[in-house]
Amino acid sequence: MSTEVQSKTEVEISIQNLNFFYDTFQAVKNINLDVPRNQVTAFIGPSGCGKSTVLRSINRMNELIPGTRTEGNINFRGVDIYDDHVDPVEVRRHIGMVFQKPNPFPKSIYDNIAWGAKINGFTGDMDELVETSLQQAALWNEVKDKLKQNALRLSGGQQQRLCIARAVAIKPHIILMDEPASALDPISTTKIEDLINELKKNYTIIIVTHNMQQAARVSDQTAFFLVDEARSGYLVEYGKTDEIFFNPKNKETEDYISGRFG
């Protein structure tokens, strides 16, 4: 089984022999994959297979959970982000995160964008940054006349795009998305998917999704995860999305894609 992307595209993230533990339980086992720059990579698989755990490992979010341990290497542009000398806060500045449930701050729309930029040392034109970030998240035209309004008054879909704008504002290289549309209606989901396709021009995107059709629509590469008898998640197959969906190499992949289980 090959876990390397067959592409001339530069590698943005290289995961090597990743193992992750919750206390003594091994949640993911021996994950190896390379994520290409300026493409969308989808993590798919049934619940509990470790795909969100792997996603959170990429910006060291798992370290915020007591009793966890990470083994292996994750190289971001040649730097092992788990090296003792690497600051996890700096890692998260370069690798942003959008969660399943929209989580805007209970502040104005403007301050939601400005706050993260300020704490990351931004000293430029804040008005311009707010506008640019909201434009990149396809939200500017909907909120430009109510920037002082509390962000919690926005619809669920608007809140999620605001969270994407907030992530974009700190100018990351990678945006991680953990089921970003699972709590949204179909119209909002379509807007998020269109946005993902637009954002990959400037960012590398990794998305966890349970929606097979969504993975097929938005991703360039797909990684399929399963669990073994010990309930540890492992990588079954990784490659170009068209190949995973239409010509998978593993029977487990074919069975999952075709809906025989999951």
mmCIF file of C-alpha atoms in Angstrom:
data_model
loop_
_atom_site.group_PDB
_atom_site.id
_atom_site.type_symbol
_atom_site.label_atom_id
_atom_site.label_comp_id
_atom_site.label_asym_id
_atom_site.label_seq_id
_atom_site.Cartn_x
_atom_site.Cartn_y
_atom_site.Cartn_z
ATOM 1 C CA MET A 1 0.000 0.000 0.000
ATOM 2 C CA SER A 2 1.380 3.392 -0.969
ATOM 3 C CA THR A 3 0.531 6.391 1.173
ATOM 4 C CA GLU A 4 2.408 8.920 -0.923
ATOM 5 C CA VAL A 5 0.565 11.361 -3.127
ATOM 6 C CA GLN A 6 1.450 10.683 -6.746
ATOM 7 C CA SER A 7 1.848 14.305 -7.697
ATOM 8 C CA LYS A 8 4.538 16.826 -8.487
ATOM 9 C CA THR A 9 2.850 19.231 -6.091
ATOM 10 C CA GLU A 10 4.979 20.276 -3.131
ATOM 11 C CA VAL A 11 4.313 18.521 0.151
ATOM 12 C CA GLU A 12 2.943 20.836 2.848
ATOM 13 C CA ILE A 13 2.629 18.349 5.709
ATOM 14 C CA SER A 14 4.359 14.990 6.029
ATOM 15 C CA ILE A 15 3.036 12.652 8.732
ATOM 16 C CA GLN A 16 5.478 9.899 9.627
ATOM 17 C CA ASN A 17 4.758 6.939 11.912
ATOM 18 C CA LEU A 18 2.156 8.851 13.924
ATOM 19 C CA ASN A 19 0.823 7.081 17.008
ATOM 20 C CA PHE A 20 -1.512 8.730 19.486
ATOM 21 C CA PHE A 21 -2.591 7.579 22.935
ATOM 22 C CA TYR A 22 -5.308 8.540 25.410
ATOM 23 C CA ASP A 23 -3.598 7.291 28.573
ATOM 24 C CA THR A 24 -2.945 3.619 27.709
ATOM 25 C CA PHE A 25 -5.436 3.409 24.815
ATOM 26 C CA GLN A 26 -3.869 3.765 21.370
ATOM 27 C CA ALA A 27 -6.317 5.842 19.339
ATOM 28 C CA VAL A 28 -4.361 5.897 16.060
ATOM 29 C CA LYS A 29 -1.627 3.586 14.864
ATOM 30 C CA ASN A 30 1.284 4.128 12.499
ATOM 31 C CA ILE A 31 -0.154 6.833 10.239
ATOM 32 C CA ASN A 32 1.992 7.832 7.251
ATOM 33 C CA LEU A 33 0.830 10.308 4.614
ATOM 34 C CA ASP A 34 1.957 13.406 2.733
ATOM 35 C CA VAL A 35 -0.459 16.311 2.258
ATOM 36 C CA PRO A 36 0.095 18.385 -0.916
ATOM 37 C CA ARG A 37 0.189 22.166 -0.852
ATOM 38 C CA ASN A 38 -2.786 24.198 -2.142
ATOM 39 C CA GLN A 39 -5.029 21.196 -2.431
ATOM 40 C CA VAL A 40 -7.946 19.858 -0.400
ATOM 41 C CA THR A 41 -7.338 16.585 1.408
ATOM 42 C CA ALA A 42 -10.342 14.775 2.897
ATOM 43 C CA PHE A 43 -10.192 12.356 5.833
ATOM 44 C CA ILE A 44 -13.068 9.862 5.657
ATOM 45 C CA GLY A 45 -14.098 6.763 7.596
ATOM 46 C CA PRO A 46 -16.637 5.584 10.167
ATOM 47 C CA SER A 47 -17.004 7.188 13.590
ATOM 48 C CA GLY A 48 -14.185 6.395 15.985
ATOM 49 C CA CYS A 49 -11.562 5.624 13.339
ATOM 50 C CA GLY A 50 -9.220 8.408 14.433
ATOM 51 C CA LYS A 51 -9.606 10.871 11.568
ATOM 52 C CA SER A 52 -10.356 13.864 13.843
ATOM 53 C CA THR A 53 -7.552 12.787 16.174
ATOM 54 C CA VAL A 54 -5.106 12.819 13.271
ATOM 55 C CA LEU A 55 -6.461 16.199 12.168
ATOM 56 C CA ARG A 56 -5.943 17.719 15.631
ATOM 57 C CA SER A 57 -2.443 16.262 15.752
ATOM 58 C CA ILE A 58 -1.488 18.448 12.802
ATOM 59 C CA ASN A 59 -1.663 21.637 14.907
ATOM 60 C CA ARG A 60 -1.003 20.020 18.293
ATOM 61 C CA MET A 61 -4.554 20.610 19.544
ATOM 62 C CA ASN A 62 -4.551 17.158 21.139
ATOM 63 C CA GLU A 63 -1.984 18.367 23.645
ATOM 64 C CA LEU A 64 -4.739 20.383 25.314
ATOM 65 C CA ILE A 65 -6.337 17.085 26.421
ATOM 66 C CA PRO A 66 -4.834 15.776 29.711
ATOM 67 C CA GLY A 67 -3.278 12.321 29.657
ATOM 68 C CA THR A 68 -2.549 12.158 25.944
ATOM 69 C CA ARG A 69 0.710 11.237 24.214
ATOM 70 C CA THR A 70 1.896 11.642 20.631
ATOM 71 C CA GLU A 71 4.645 9.600 19.002
ATOM 72 C CA GLY A 72 6.142 9.995 15.536
ATOM 73 C CA ASN A 73 6.835 13.045 13.406
ATOM 74 C CA ILE A 74 4.751 15.666 11.622
ATOM 75 C CA ASN A 75 6.893 17.809 9.358
ATOM 76 C CA PHE A 76 5.579 21.171 8.205
ATOM 77 C CA ARG A 77 7.757 22.604 5.449
ATOM 78 C CA GLY A 78 10.713 20.669 6.759
ATOM 79 C CA VAL A 79 10.212 21.428 10.469
ATOM 80 C CA ASP A 80 9.084 18.734 12.896
ATOM 81 C CA ILE A 81 6.257 20.488 14.757
ATOM 82 C CA TYR A 82 6.704 18.107 17.710
ATOM 83 C CA ASP A 83 10.336 19.034 18.230
ATOM 84 C CA ASP A 84 10.977 20.197 21.806
ATOM 85 C CA HIS A 85 12.081 23.617 20.561
ATOM 86 C CA VAL A 86 8.873 24.300 18.594
ATOM 87 C CA ASP A 87 6.213 26.483 20.262
ATOM 88 C CA PRO A 88 2.733 24.947 19.803
ATOM 89 C CA VAL A 89 1.177 28.419 19.803
ATOM 90 C CA GLU A 90 3.352 29.317 16.821
ATOM 91 C CA VAL A 91 2.313 26.066 15.137
ATOM 92 C CA ARG A 92 -1.346 27.055 15.476
ATOM 93 C CA ARG A 93 -0.646 30.433 13.948
ATOM 94 C CA HIS A 94 0.512 28.727 10.760
ATOM 95 C CA ILE A 95 -2.053 25.919 10.935
ATOM 96 C CA GLY A 96 -5.529 27.263 11.682
ATOM 97 C CA MET A 97 -8.589 25.277 12.761
ATOM 98 C CA VAL A 98 -12.324 25.459 12.022
ATOM 99 C CA PHE A 99 -14.476 23.246 14.231
ATOM 100 C CA GLN A 100 -17.643 21.258 13.594
ATOM 101 C CA LYS A 101 -19.868 23.656 15.522
ATOM 102 C CA PRO A 102 -19.451 27.360 14.732
ATOM 103 C CA ASN A 103 -17.792 29.026 17.716
ATOM 104 C CA PRO A 104 -17.673 32.794 17.175
ATOM 105 C CA PHE A 105 -16.599 34.907 20.119
ATOM 106 C CA PRO A 106 -19.442 36.796 21.881
ATOM 107 C CA LYS A 107 -18.105 39.995 20.360
ATOM 108 C CA SER A 108 -18.865 42.084 17.312
ATOM 109 C CA ILE A 109 -18.288 40.685 13.836
ATOM 110 C CA TYR A 110 -15.410 43.133 13.473
ATOM 111 C CA ASP A 111 -13.787 42.144 16.765
ATOM 112 C CA ASN A 112 -14.043 38.442 15.933
ATOM 113 C CA ILE A 113 -11.624 39.060 13.075
ATOM 114 C CA ALA A 114 -9.495 41.708 14.761
ATOM 115 C CA TRP A 115 -8.925 39.914 18.071
ATOM 116 C CA GLY A 116 -6.914 36.995 16.718
ATOM 117 C CA ALA A 117 -4.882 39.269 14.470
ATOM 118 C CA LYS A 118 -4.044 41.563 17.391
ATOM 119 C CA ILE A 119 -2.836 38.805 19.701
ATOM 120 C CA ASN A 120 -0.688 37.479 16.869
ATOM 121 C CA GLY A 121 1.046 40.822 16.540
ATOM 122 C CA PHE A 122 -0.695 42.350 13.533
ATOM 123 C CA THR A 123 0.143 46.081 13.278
ATOM 124 C CA GLY A 124 -1.193 46.938 9.824
ATOM 125 C CA ASP A 125 -4.504 48.410 8.656
ATOM 126 C CA MET A 126 -7.071 46.495 10.713
ATOM 127 C CA ASP A 127 -10.073 47.757 8.714
ATOM 128 C CA GLU A 128 -8.465 46.445 5.551
ATOM 129 C CA LEU A 129 -7.640 43.101 7.168
ATOM 130 C CA VAL A 130 -11.205 42.654 8.420
ATOM 131 C CA GLU A 131 -12.666 43.441 5.012
ATOM 132 C CA THR A 132 -10.201 41.204 3.154
ATOM 133 C CA SER A 133 -10.752 38.299 5.531
ATOM 134 C CA LEU A 134 -14.532 38.556 5.271
ATOM 135 C CA GLN A 135 -14.269 38.763 1.491
ATOM 136 C CA GLN A 136 -12.126 35.637 1.418
ATOM 137 C CA ALA A 137 -14.805 33.886 3.484
ATOM 138 C CA ALA A 138 -17.547 35.062 1.086
ATOM 139 C CA LEU A 139 -19.243 36.955 3.916
ATOM 140 C CA TRP A 140 -18.366 40.617 3.361
ATOM 141 C CA ASN A 141 -21.385 41.551 1.268
ATOM 142 C CA GLU A 142 -23.722 40.080 3.896
ATOM 143 C CA VAL A 143 -22.226 41.823 6.931
ATOM 144 C CA LYS A 144 -20.406 44.948 5.712
ATOM 145 C CA ASP A 145 -23.157 47.218 7.071
ATOM 146 C CA LYS A 146 -23.361 45.556 10.499
ATOM 147 C CA LEU A 147 -19.767 44.974 11.575
ATOM 148 C CA LYS A 148 -20.575 46.197 15.109
ATOM 149 C CA GLN A 149 -23.364 43.633 15.496
ATOM 150 C CA ASN A 150 -22.778 40.723 17.885
ATOM 151 C CA ALA A 151 -21.569 37.742 15.859
ATOM 152 C CA LEU A 152 -23.922 35.422 17.742
ATOM 153 C CA ARG A 153 -26.838 37.046 15.900
ATOM 154 C CA LEU A 154 -25.626 35.617 12.583
ATOM 155 C CA SER A 155 -27.139 32.441 11.137
ATOM 156 C CA GLY A 156 -25.313 29.157 11.651
ATOM 157 C CA GLY A 157 -23.886 29.208 8.142
ATOM 158 C CA GLN A 158 -22.771 32.813 8.499
ATOM 159 C CA GLN A 159 -21.175 32.037 11.854
ATOM 160 C CA GLN A 160 -19.169 29.208 10.291
ATOM 161 C CA ARG A 161 -17.957 31.452 7.485
ATOM 162 C CA LEU A 162 -17.051 34.055 10.120
ATOM 163 C CA CYS A 163 -14.957 31.406 11.875
ATOM 164 C CA ILE A 164 -13.241 30.687 8.563
ATOM 165 C CA ALA A 165 -12.628 34.437 8.123
ATOM 166 C CA ARG A 166 -11.179 34.541 11.644
ATOM 167 C CA ALA A 167 -8.824 31.689 10.754
ATOM 168 C CA VAL A 168 -7.807 33.367 7.506
ATOM 169 C CA ALA A 169 -7.102 36.690 9.262
ATOM 170 C CA ILE A 170 -3.994 35.357 11.002
ATOM 171 C CA LYS A 171 -2.627 34.380 7.579
ATOM 172 C CA PRO A 172 -2.029 30.658 8.110
ATOM 173 C CA HIS A 173 -0.603 28.291 5.526
ATOM 174 C CA ILE A 174 -2.989 25.468 6.377
ATOM 175 C CA ILE A 175 -6.649 25.438 7.432
ATOM 176 C CA LEU A 176 -7.932 22.337 9.218
ATOM 177 C CA MET A 177 -11.704 21.777 9.086
ATOM 178 C CA ASP A 178 -13.406 19.215 11.311
ATOM 179 C CA GLU A 179 -16.783 18.496 9.677
ATOM 180 C CA PRO A 180 -17.351 22.215 9.020
ATOM 181 C CA ALA A 181 -20.772 21.775 7.407
ATOM 182 C CA SER A 182 -22.274 18.894 9.385
ATOM 183 C CA ALA A 183 -24.430 21.210 11.517
ATOM 184 C CA LEU A 184 -25.585 23.366 8.591
ATOM 185 C CA ASP A 185 -28.532 23.335 6.206
ATOM 186 C CA PRO A 186 -27.985 22.333 2.536
ATOM 187 C CA ILE A 187 -27.761 25.913 1.246
ATOM 188 C CA SER A 188 -25.150 26.873 3.855
ATOM 189 C CA THR A 189 -23.305 23.625 3.171
ATOM 190 C CA THR A 190 -23.070 24.500 -0.514
ATOM 191 C CA LYS A 191 -21.644 27.918 0.365
ATOM 192 C CA ILE A 192 -19.015 26.309 2.603
ATOM 193 C CA GLU A 193 -18.061 23.842 -0.139
ATOM 194 C CA ASP A 194 -17.800 26.614 -2.732
ATOM 195 C CA LEU A 195 -15.672 28.553 -0.265
ATOM 196 C CA ILE A 196 -13.326 25.603 0.253
ATOM 197 C CA ASN A 197 -12.754 25.335 -3.486
ATOM 198 C CA GLU A 198 -11.925 29.049 -3.599
ATOM 199 C CA LEU A 199 -9.669 29.024 -0.540
ATOM 200 C CA LYS A 200 -7.399 26.264 -1.831
ATOM 201 C CA LYS A 201 -5.924 28.770 -4.277
ATOM 202 C CA ASN A 202 -4.132 30.313 -1.307
ATOM 203 C CA TYR A 203 -4.250 27.684 1.446
ATOM 204 C CA THR A 204 -3.734 23.995 2.015
ATOM 205 C CA ILE A 205 -6.972 22.543 3.409
ATOM 206 C CA ILE A 206 -7.543 19.300 5.290
ATOM 207 C CA ILE A 207 -11.160 18.411 5.989
ATOM 208 C CA VAL A 208 -12.736 15.653 8.057
ATOM 209 C CA THR A 209 -16.151 14.660 6.733
ATOM 210 C CA HIS A 210 -18.676 11.834 7.146
ATOM 211 C CA ASN A 211 -20.351 12.931 3.916
ATOM 212 C CA MET A 212 -19.007 10.847 1.027
ATOM 213 C CA GLN A 213 -20.562 13.108 -1.583
ATOM 214 C CA GLN A 214 -18.958 16.121 0.050
ATOM 215 C CA ALA A 215 -15.534 14.478 0.049
ATOM 216 C CA ALA A 216 -15.968 13.640 -3.638
ATOM 217 C CA ARG A 217 -17.040 17.206 -4.460
ATOM 218 C CA VAL A 218 -14.447 19.248 -2.602
ATOM 219 C CA SER A 219 -11.269 17.178 -2.232
ATOM 220 C CA ASP A 220 -8.306 16.469 -4.451
ATOM 221 C CA GLN A 221 -6.916 13.728 -2.187
ATOM 222 C CA THR A 222 -8.758 11.350 0.137
ATOM 223 C CA ALA A 223 -7.488 9.326 3.087
ATOM 224 C CA PHE A 224 -9.688 6.460 4.287
ATOM 225 C CA PHE A 225 -9.392 5.326 7.907
ATOM 226 C CA LEU A 226 -10.718 2.268 9.733
ATOM 227 C CA VAL A 227 -10.321 0.715 13.189
ATOM 228 C CA ASP A 228 -8.607 -2.583 13.956
ATOM 229 C CA GLU A 229 -9.650 -5.206 16.495
ATOM 230 C CA ALA A 230 -8.022 -3.161 19.284
ATOM 231 C CA ARG A 231 -10.167 -0.132 18.247
ATOM 232 C CA SER A 232 -7.098 1.740 17.042
ATOM 233 C CA GLY A 233 -7.548 3.885 13.950
ATOM 234 C CA TYR A 234 -5.312 3.159 10.982
ATOM 235 C CA LEU A 235 -4.940 4.382 7.410
ATOM 236 C CA VAL A 236 -6.353 1.928 4.871
ATOM 237 C CA GLU A 237 -5.801 3.840 1.648
ATOM 238 C CA TYR A 238 -4.719 7.279 0.496
ATOM 239 C CA GLY A 239 -4.619 8.767 -2.966
ATOM 240 C CA LYS A 240 -6.321 10.974 -5.515
ATOM 241 C CA THR A 241 -10.015 11.334 -4.754
ATOM 242 C CA ASP A 242 -11.150 10.068 -8.162
ATOM 243 C CA GLU A 243 -9.086 6.913 -7.706
ATOM 244 C CA ILE A 244 -10.306 6.321 -4.149
ATOM 245 C CA PHE A 245 -13.943 6.684 -5.184
ATOM 246 C CA PHE A 246 -13.911 5.005 -8.585
ATOM 247 C CA ASN A 247 -10.953 2.624 -8.522
ATOM 248 C CA PRO A 248 -10.013 1.843 -4.903
ATOM 249 C CA LYS A 249 -7.178 -0.609 -4.299
ATOM 250 C CA ASN A 250 -8.650 -2.085 -1.098
ATOM 251 C CA LYS A 251 -11.911 -3.979 -0.705
ATOM 252 C CA GLU A 252 -12.577 -2.178 2.612
ATOM 253 C CA THR A 253 -12.435 1.154 0.788
ATOM 254 C CA GLU A 254 -14.792 -0.068 -1.923
ATOM 255 C CA ASP A 255 -17.235 -1.409 0.668
ATOM 256 C CA TYR A 256 -17.246 1.860 2.617
ATOM 257 C CA ILE A 257 -17.580 4.100 -0.432
ATOM 258 C CA SER A 258 -20.451 1.971 -1.750
ATOM 259 C CA GLY A 259 -22.266 2.154 1.582
ATOM 260 C CA ARG A 260 -21.931 -1.493 2.607
ATOM 261 C CA PHE A 261 -20.841 -0.381 6.064
ATOM 262 C CA GLY A 262 -20.104 2.803 8.006
#
